[in-house]
Amino acid sequence: MHFAVLLALFSVAAAEVAGPCDEADCALPTCACSSTATPGGLAVASIPHFVVFSFDDGVTVTNIPFYRELQKRTNPNGCGIEMTFFVSHENSDYTLVNELYRNGHEIAVHSVTHKSDVGEYWRKLNQSQWLAEIEQQREMLNTYGKIPVEKIKGFRAPFLEVGGDSMFGALKEAGFDYDCSWPSLQYTPWFRQPDGSYKGALWPYTLDYASIQDQTVGVKPTESFPGLWVSPMTDLQDNRGFECSMLDACQSSPEGELETSSEAVFDLLKRNFRSHYNTRTPFGIYTHHSWFYNETRKDGLRQFLDYLKAFPHVYVVSVRQLLDWVRSPVPLSQLGTMSSFQCGQTLADNCPDKKNCQYNAPLPISNSEIYMKICNSNCPPNYPYLDNVDGSKPYS
Ligand SMILES: *[C@@H]1O[C@H](CO)[C@@H](O)[C@H](O)[C@H]1NC(C)=O
Ligand SMILES: *[C@@H]1O[C@H](CO)[C@@H](O)[C@H](O)[C@H]1NC(C)=O
C-alpha cells in the first residue's frame, strides 16, 4: 500500500513534458515523430497501401456471421485479411472472441464498462480509473476468452474520448503498445486549409515527443510517453462534405441514402480511399457491426472490398500489422519477409469447454438479466465486471 503510494508519487514527479520532435533523436523502430512523411523515407510508389479495418464493442451471436463472412477475404499475398476487434465486456461472447483470435485477428481493448455518460464518467477518470478499465478488460479477455495477455496490445477509448495524460499514462503503465482513439480533421487528405492547401494524413507515431495532431475529441496528452504509439484515426469526408471519424457516423444527402443505396456506401468508401491513394497513407474503416444491420450497407462494403482486389499493392490489415510495418518499413516487394505478413494458421482450439452463464438482478448494469459465454466449464458466482473481474463479489 505504502509502496504503491510512493510509486504513484514517483511517477507523477517523473512525468516529463513532451518537447518538439527532432527526427535526429527519434528513430525507428522505437520512436517516430508525428508526420505525414512516408516511414523510413521509402519512395511512395514502392510501399504497400494499407486499409485498416476494425470493429468495436461486444462480439455476439448477432455479429459473428458477418465477421465470419469478411474473414474469407484475402490480400494480394493470398493470406486472409486481418481485422482488429476493440472488445468491450457487456454482451461479449468470449468463446466467439476466442474464435476470432484463433482465426488470426487482433483482439484489443475497448474498456470494461463502455459507460454512456461521457461528461460525468469518461472525462473525469484519473489514471488509476483508466487503468482499471483497460487492464481489467484485458484480464477478462484472457480469463474468459483465453487470449494470451501479451497479444492484447491496443486500445480504443469509448466514444473516442481521448483522456489526455491520464489515459496515455494508464496505457503506458499497463504495458500497451498503442492507442487508436485519436481522430484528426486537420491531417486529412481532404480538409482544406485557409490558404487552400491540404495537410494530408499522419502516419502512426510515438508519444516520446509532442504530437502535431489536432485534437477534435477529448484531451491531448502533454507528457512524454516513450514508445507508446498513436495510430491516428484520419477523418473520412461524408457524402455531405462533413467529417466522420467512424464510418457509422457518416451521413448523406439526401438523408437515408446510405440505407437505401449500396452504391452510395460504396462511393463513400471509394472516394475516401482514393483521397489516400497518391500518398498511400493508411485508410481506416473504423466501424461497428450495428451499422450493417441493413443488407444494403453490407453490399456497399462488399462492393468496396471487391474493388480493392484490383490493386496488387492494397492490403486490408489490423492496426497491429500496420504498426509492425511502420516500425520496420519495407517496400511491397519485401513484405513477404515480415512475420506479420505470413499467412497465419488457425490456432489449435484452446476453448473446448464452453459455458453460457446466466446472471439476474441485482447487477452492476441496468439489465435484469444477462448472459456471458466463456471458455470454461464453471461460471463465476456473480457477473464479472469492473473491480470484480473474477465475479467473487456479490451485488446488492
Ligand atoms: C482516482 O479516483 C478514485 C475515485 O475517486 C480515487 O479513489 C483514487 O484515489 C484516485 N486516484 C488517483 C491516483 O488520484
Ligand atoms: C434497408 O435497405 C432497403 C434496400 O435494400 C431499404 O429499402 C430499406 O429502407 C432499408 N431499411 C431500413 C430500416 O432502413
XYZ file of C-alpha atoms and ligand atoms in Angstrom:
424
model
C 0.000 0.000 0.000
C 2.657 2.499 1.102
C 4.880 1.301 -1.657
C 2.062 1.853 -4.183
C 1.521 5.414 -2.938
C 5.228 6.084 -3.172
C 5.292 4.689 -6.687
C 2.338 6.858 -7.695
C 4.070 9.962 -6.335
C 7.264 8.992 -8.077
C 5.547 8.518 -11.439
C 3.884 11.944 -11.122
C 7.218 13.517 -10.279
C 8.917 11.705 -13.157
C 6.388 12.810 -15.779
C 8.079 14.891 -18.378
C 6.501 17.455 -20.624
C 6.874 16.301 -24.209
C 9.076 18.611 -26.244
C 9.127 19.161 -30.008
C 10.170 16.136 -32.001
C 13.547 16.121 -33.695
C 13.991 13.356 -36.253
C 17.640 13.083 -35.238
C 16.667 11.967 -31.724
C 13.717 9.805 -32.664
C 14.433 6.794 -34.826
C 12.509 3.674 -35.851
C 11.707 1.064 -34.746
C 11.026 2.506 -31.267
C 10.388 6.193 -31.944
C 8.589 8.106 -34.674
C 7.770 11.808 -34.887
C 4.192 12.712 -35.803
C 4.481 13.343 -39.508
C 2.911 12.941 -42.915
C 6.230 11.696 -44.349
C 6.421 8.108 -45.574
C 8.043 5.932 -42.881
C 11.707 5.119 -43.429
C 11.880 7.669 -46.247
C 10.772 4.990 -48.714
C 9.548 6.012 -52.155
C 5.748 6.203 -52.065
C 5.441 4.150 -55.235
C 7.336 1.269 -53.610
C 5.243 0.779 -50.477
C 2.079 -1.211 -49.791
C -1.149 0.734 -49.240
C -2.897 -0.286 -46.027
C -6.627 -0.283 -45.442
C -7.004 -0.650 -41.670
C -10.205 -2.431 -40.719
C -11.713 -2.532 -37.228
C -14.935 -3.242 -35.355
C -15.808 -2.039 -31.842
C -17.829 -3.357 -28.880
C -19.114 -6.779 -27.885
C -18.670 -9.840 -30.084
C -22.023 -11.640 -30.175
C -24.028 -14.329 -31.964
C -25.636 -11.447 -33.887
C -22.461 -10.019 -35.375
C -20.242 -13.109 -35.714
C -21.823 -14.276 -39.021
C -20.742 -11.041 -40.732
C -17.227 -11.303 -39.276
C -17.009 -14.915 -40.467
C -18.040 -13.811 -43.942
C -15.485 -10.968 -44.034
C -12.611 -13.150 -42.872
C -12.945 -15.310 -46.006
C -11.454 -12.429 -47.981
C -7.806 -12.445 -48.916
C -5.000 -9.971 -49.533
C -2.755 -9.948 -52.633
C -0.313 -12.343 -50.888
C -3.082 -14.939 -50.651
C -3.370 -14.709 -46.858
C -6.636 -13.842 -45.189
C -7.354 -10.219 -44.316
C -6.784 -9.345 -40.668
C -9.129 -7.141 -38.642
C -8.837 -5.534 -35.213
C -11.682 -6.049 -32.749
C -11.828 -3.462 -29.961
C -13.822 -5.512 -27.486
C -15.848 -4.202 -24.541
C -17.234 -6.527 -21.886
C -21.007 -6.244 -21.868
C -22.772 -8.758 -24.125
C -19.475 -10.189 -25.327
C -19.487 -13.893 -26.027
C -15.902 -14.691 -25.072
C -15.974 -18.025 -26.915
C -16.557 -16.052 -30.134
C -13.785 -13.580 -29.277
C -11.603 -16.675 -28.859
C -12.681 -17.909 -32.305
C -11.743 -14.585 -33.943
C -8.362 -14.639 -32.227
C -7.624 -18.204 -33.290
C -8.569 -17.297 -36.849
C -5.788 -14.723 -36.892
C -7.497 -11.471 -35.964
C -6.254 -8.925 -33.499
C -8.118 -8.628 -30.207
C -7.802 -5.246 -28.493
C -9.389 -3.454 -25.547
C -12.353 -1.076 -25.620
C -12.906 -0.810 -21.793
C -14.910 -2.936 -19.385
C -17.948 -0.742 -18.860
C -18.256 1.366 -22.033
C -20.488 3.624 -19.910
C -22.551 6.009 -21.989
C -22.025 9.021 -19.733
C -19.132 10.815 -21.397
C -19.222 14.041 -19.368
C -19.734 12.568 -15.927
C -17.712 9.393 -16.376
C -15.054 9.221 -19.077
C -13.981 12.869 -18.864
C -13.483 12.582 -15.103
C -11.389 9.420 -14.961
C -7.990 9.694 -13.334
C -5.095 7.461 -14.300
C -5.917 4.639 -11.874
C -9.517 4.544 -13.086
C -8.420 4.410 -16.722
C -6.006 1.683 -15.725
C -8.824 -0.357 -14.172
C -10.992 -0.081 -17.330
C -8.054 -1.025 -19.547
C -6.245 -3.704 -17.541
C -9.363 -5.429 -16.301
C -10.803 -5.794 -19.805
C -7.512 -7.348 -20.880
C -7.833 -9.706 -17.914
C -11.406 -10.642 -18.888
C -10.281 -11.394 -22.446
C -7.568 -13.602 -21.028
C -9.586 -15.309 -18.299
C -12.816 -15.859 -20.218
C -11.608 -15.865 -23.839
C -8.183 -17.500 -23.383
C -6.449 -14.754 -25.363
C -2.777 -14.516 -24.298
C -2.218 -11.253 -22.396
C 0.871 -10.436 -24.455
C -1.219 -10.468 -27.664
C -3.552 -7.760 -26.367
C -1.664 -4.591 -27.208
C -4.113 -1.992 -28.428
C -6.816 0.266 -27.048
C -9.675 2.398 -28.293
C -11.455 4.742 -25.873
C -15.259 4.576 -25.785
C -16.729 7.422 -27.886
C -13.134 8.202 -28.933
C -12.994 10.266 -25.752
C -9.202 10.542 -25.604
C -8.291 11.028 -21.937
C -5.052 13.034 -22.131
C -2.171 12.182 -19.800
C -4.390 10.050 -17.515
C -5.373 7.718 -20.332
C -1.984 7.516 -22.047
C -0.336 7.164 -18.630
C -2.578 4.184 -17.898
C -1.791 2.601 -21.282
C 1.915 3.010 -20.624
C 1.555 1.648 -17.086
C -0.341 -1.397 -18.379
C 2.350 -2.029 -20.998
C 0.130 -1.413 -24.016
C 1.684 -0.809 -27.410
C -0.773 1.624 -28.998
C -3.884 3.720 -28.886
C -6.242 4.062 -31.827
C -8.801 6.569 -30.498
C -7.488 9.888 -31.718
C -9.326 11.405 -34.691
C -7.832 14.066 -36.913
C -9.644 16.545 -39.106
C -6.743 18.862 -39.972
C -4.479 15.991 -41.013
C -6.649 14.500 -43.724
C -6.199 14.404 -47.476
C -9.420 16.388 -47.960
C -9.726 19.143 -45.322
C -8.782 22.395 -46.974
C -6.622 24.868 -45.040
C -7.323 28.641 -45.212
C -4.597 29.006 -47.846
C -6.215 26.308 -49.964
C -3.664 23.610 -49.178
C -4.134 20.188 -47.572
C -2.019 18.855 -44.724
C -2.504 15.194 -45.686
C -2.837 12.250 -43.315
C -0.441 11.391 -40.496
C 1.326 8.073 -40.223
C 1.346 6.314 -36.837
C 3.855 7.872 -34.436
C 5.060 7.544 -30.848
C 4.427 9.892 -27.929
C 8.083 10.354 -26.983
C 7.712 13.913 -28.215
C 4.848 16.379 -28.630
C 2.320 15.442 -31.276
C 1.426 17.866 -34.061
C -2.005 16.234 -34.391
C -5.133 18.365 -33.846
C -7.491 17.303 -31.048
C -11.123 17.188 -32.099
C -12.428 14.889 -29.350
C -11.163 14.606 -25.765
C -7.922 15.879 -24.281
C -4.475 15.965 -25.858
C -1.571 14.471 -23.886
C 1.139 16.906 -22.764
C 3.595 14.477 -21.177
C 6.093 12.218 -22.896
C 5.184 8.513 -23.146
C 8.243 6.924 -24.740
C 7.496 4.101 -27.136
C 3.701 4.377 -26.889
C 2.215 4.506 -30.396
C -0.713 6.515 -31.688
C -2.399 5.172 -34.776
C -4.346 8.278 -35.833
C -7.956 7.981 -36.973
C -7.942 10.103 -40.098
C -11.446 11.510 -40.526
C -13.457 10.475 -43.542
C -15.429 13.031 -45.521
C -19.051 12.013 -45.707
C -21.449 12.387 -48.601
C -22.453 15.882 -47.423
C -18.839 17.055 -47.155
C -18.579 16.783 -43.352
C -16.098 14.787 -41.285
C -16.753 11.428 -39.622
C -14.128 9.555 -37.600
C -16.035 6.297 -37.669
C -17.740 5.049 -40.825
C -21.035 4.723 -38.988
C -21.065 8.427 -38.128
C -21.012 9.377 -41.818
C -24.216 10.908 -43.158
C -25.531 11.523 -46.597
C -27.573 13.943 -48.571
C -30.298 13.087 -49.397
C -30.665 11.763 -45.867
C -31.063 7.996 -45.662
C -29.226 7.368 -48.915
C -26.694 5.249 -47.019
C -29.566 2.896 -46.108
C -31.238 2.609 -49.449
C -28.325 2.634 -51.876
C -25.356 0.277 -51.718
C -23.826 2.458 -54.451
C -23.798 5.411 -52.035
C -21.988 3.310 -49.391
C -19.519 2.069 -52.000
C -18.955 5.629 -53.289
C -18.313 6.931 -49.790
C -15.652 4.297 -49.155
C -14.133 4.521 -52.623
C -13.901 8.318 -52.620
C -12.175 8.357 -49.233
C -9.819 5.524 -50.159
C -8.920 7.357 -53.383
C -8.083 10.503 -51.406
C -5.295 8.498 -49.703
C -4.215 6.812 -52.922
C -1.395 9.108 -54.049
C 0.338 9.287 -50.662
C -0.516 5.694 -49.664
C -1.219 6.956 -46.159
C -3.324 4.420 -44.201
C -7.049 4.484 -44.888
C -9.160 3.362 -41.924
C -12.528 1.643 -41.986
C -13.417 2.022 -38.299
C -16.934 0.872 -37.614
C -19.477 -1.044 -35.541
C -21.346 -4.084 -36.727
C -24.620 -2.380 -35.825
C -24.232 -0.044 -38.814
C -24.549 -3.049 -41.096
C -27.992 -4.118 -39.885
C -29.209 -3.272 -43.366
C -28.162 -5.601 -46.169
C -27.768 -2.524 -48.393
C -24.839 -1.334 -46.300
C -23.261 -4.786 -46.242
C -23.493 -4.804 -50.042
C -21.794 -1.408 -50.225
C -18.900 -2.697 -48.113
C -18.686 -5.902 -50.161
C -18.518 -3.856 -53.364
C -15.696 -1.790 -51.902
C -13.698 -4.849 -50.781
C -14.231 -6.361 -54.245
C -12.998 -3.134 -55.810
C -9.789 -3.260 -53.744
C -8.941 -6.631 -55.303
C -7.894 -4.750 -58.447
C -4.891 -3.262 -56.613
C -1.965 -5.636 -56.030
C -0.425 -3.205 -53.523
C -3.508 -2.773 -51.305
C -3.672 -4.806 -48.074
C -6.579 -4.943 -45.627
C -4.888 -5.113 -42.228
C -5.254 -4.854 -38.459
C -3.735 -1.954 -36.537
C -1.142 -4.422 -35.243
C 0.016 -5.228 -38.783
C 0.116 -1.555 -39.761
C 2.329 -0.753 -36.762
C 4.628 -3.702 -37.420
C 5.205 -2.329 -40.901
C 5.656 1.270 -39.716
C 8.280 0.162 -37.176
C 10.302 -1.609 -39.872
C 9.046 -0.291 -43.195
C 9.903 -2.311 -46.308
C 8.894 -1.985 -49.951
C 5.941 -4.041 -51.143
C 8.358 -6.445 -52.822
C 9.776 -7.406 -49.396
C 6.500 -7.646 -47.498
C 6.750 -11.427 -47.591
C 9.850 -11.275 -45.387
C 7.842 -9.821 -42.491
C 6.401 -12.295 -39.988
C 3.302 -10.128 -39.656
C 2.523 -10.750 -43.306
C 2.921 -14.538 -43.345
C -0.314 -16.451 -43.658
C -1.394 -17.194 -40.110
C -2.532 -20.705 -39.327
C -5.690 -21.238 -37.355
C -4.514 -21.916 -33.818
C -5.460 -25.127 -32.032
C -8.733 -24.970 -30.139
C -7.962 -23.775 -26.611
C -11.629 -23.268 -25.775
C -13.038 -26.807 -25.733
C -15.171 -26.203 -22.631
C -17.823 -23.585 -23.151
C -20.415 -22.428 -20.707
C -23.215 -19.904 -21.087
C -23.508 -18.227 -17.698
C -26.727 -16.511 -16.708
C -26.938 -13.721 -14.128
C -30.006 -12.000 -12.723
C -30.524 -8.680 -10.917
C -29.054 -7.180 -8.828
C -26.412 -6.454 -11.452
C -23.915 -3.604 -11.897
C -25.728 -2.738 -15.146
C -29.350 -1.774 -15.750
C -30.428 -5.146 -17.223
C -32.485 -7.513 -15.103
C -30.693 -10.463 -16.681
C -27.523 -11.020 -18.696
C -25.699 -13.945 -20.287
C -21.963 -14.316 -20.603
C -20.495 -17.198 -22.579
C -16.978 -18.196 -21.562
C -14.193 -20.670 -22.292
C -14.573 -22.577 -19.045
C -16.809 -25.256 -17.633
C -17.509 -23.273 -14.444
C -19.341 -19.966 -14.196
C -18.057 -17.239 -11.873
C -20.540 -16.911 -8.963
C -21.500 -13.293 -9.837
C -21.465 -11.313 -13.082
C -17.845 -10.291 -13.703
C -17.491 -6.539 -14.088
C -15.243 -3.590 -13.234
C -13.449 -4.226 -9.925
C -14.976 -7.701 -9.861
C -13.215 -9.475 -12.713
C -13.490 -12.914 -11.114
C -17.117 -12.352 -10.084
C -16.321 -13.212 -6.470
C -18.188 -10.214 -5.026
C -21.990 -10.267 -4.864
C -24.016 -7.164 -5.864
C -26.698 -5.666 -3.692
C -8.788 8.301 -8.660
O -10.127 8.459 -8.296
C -10.592 7.480 -7.369
C -12.105 7.682 -7.206
O -12.433 8.996 -6.970
C -9.835 7.628 -6.073
O -10.271 6.665 -5.150
C -8.352 7.440 -6.354
O -7.601 7.681 -5.187
C -7.894 8.392 -7.444
N -6.533 8.020 -7.782
C -5.585 8.910 -8.004
C -4.246 8.368 -8.349
O -5.779 10.113 -7.941
C -32.779 -1.292 -45.874
O -32.443 -1.353 -47.216
C -33.518 -1.382 -48.117
C -32.969 -1.548 -49.513
O -32.259 -2.756 -49.594
C -34.345 -0.136 -47.971
O -35.419 -0.148 -48.894
C -34.836 -0.028 -46.562
O -35.497 1.193 -46.376
C -33.714 -0.150 -45.555
N -34.281 -0.374 -44.236
C -34.135 0.468 -43.239
C -34.777 0.066 -41.938
O -33.569 1.497 -43.327
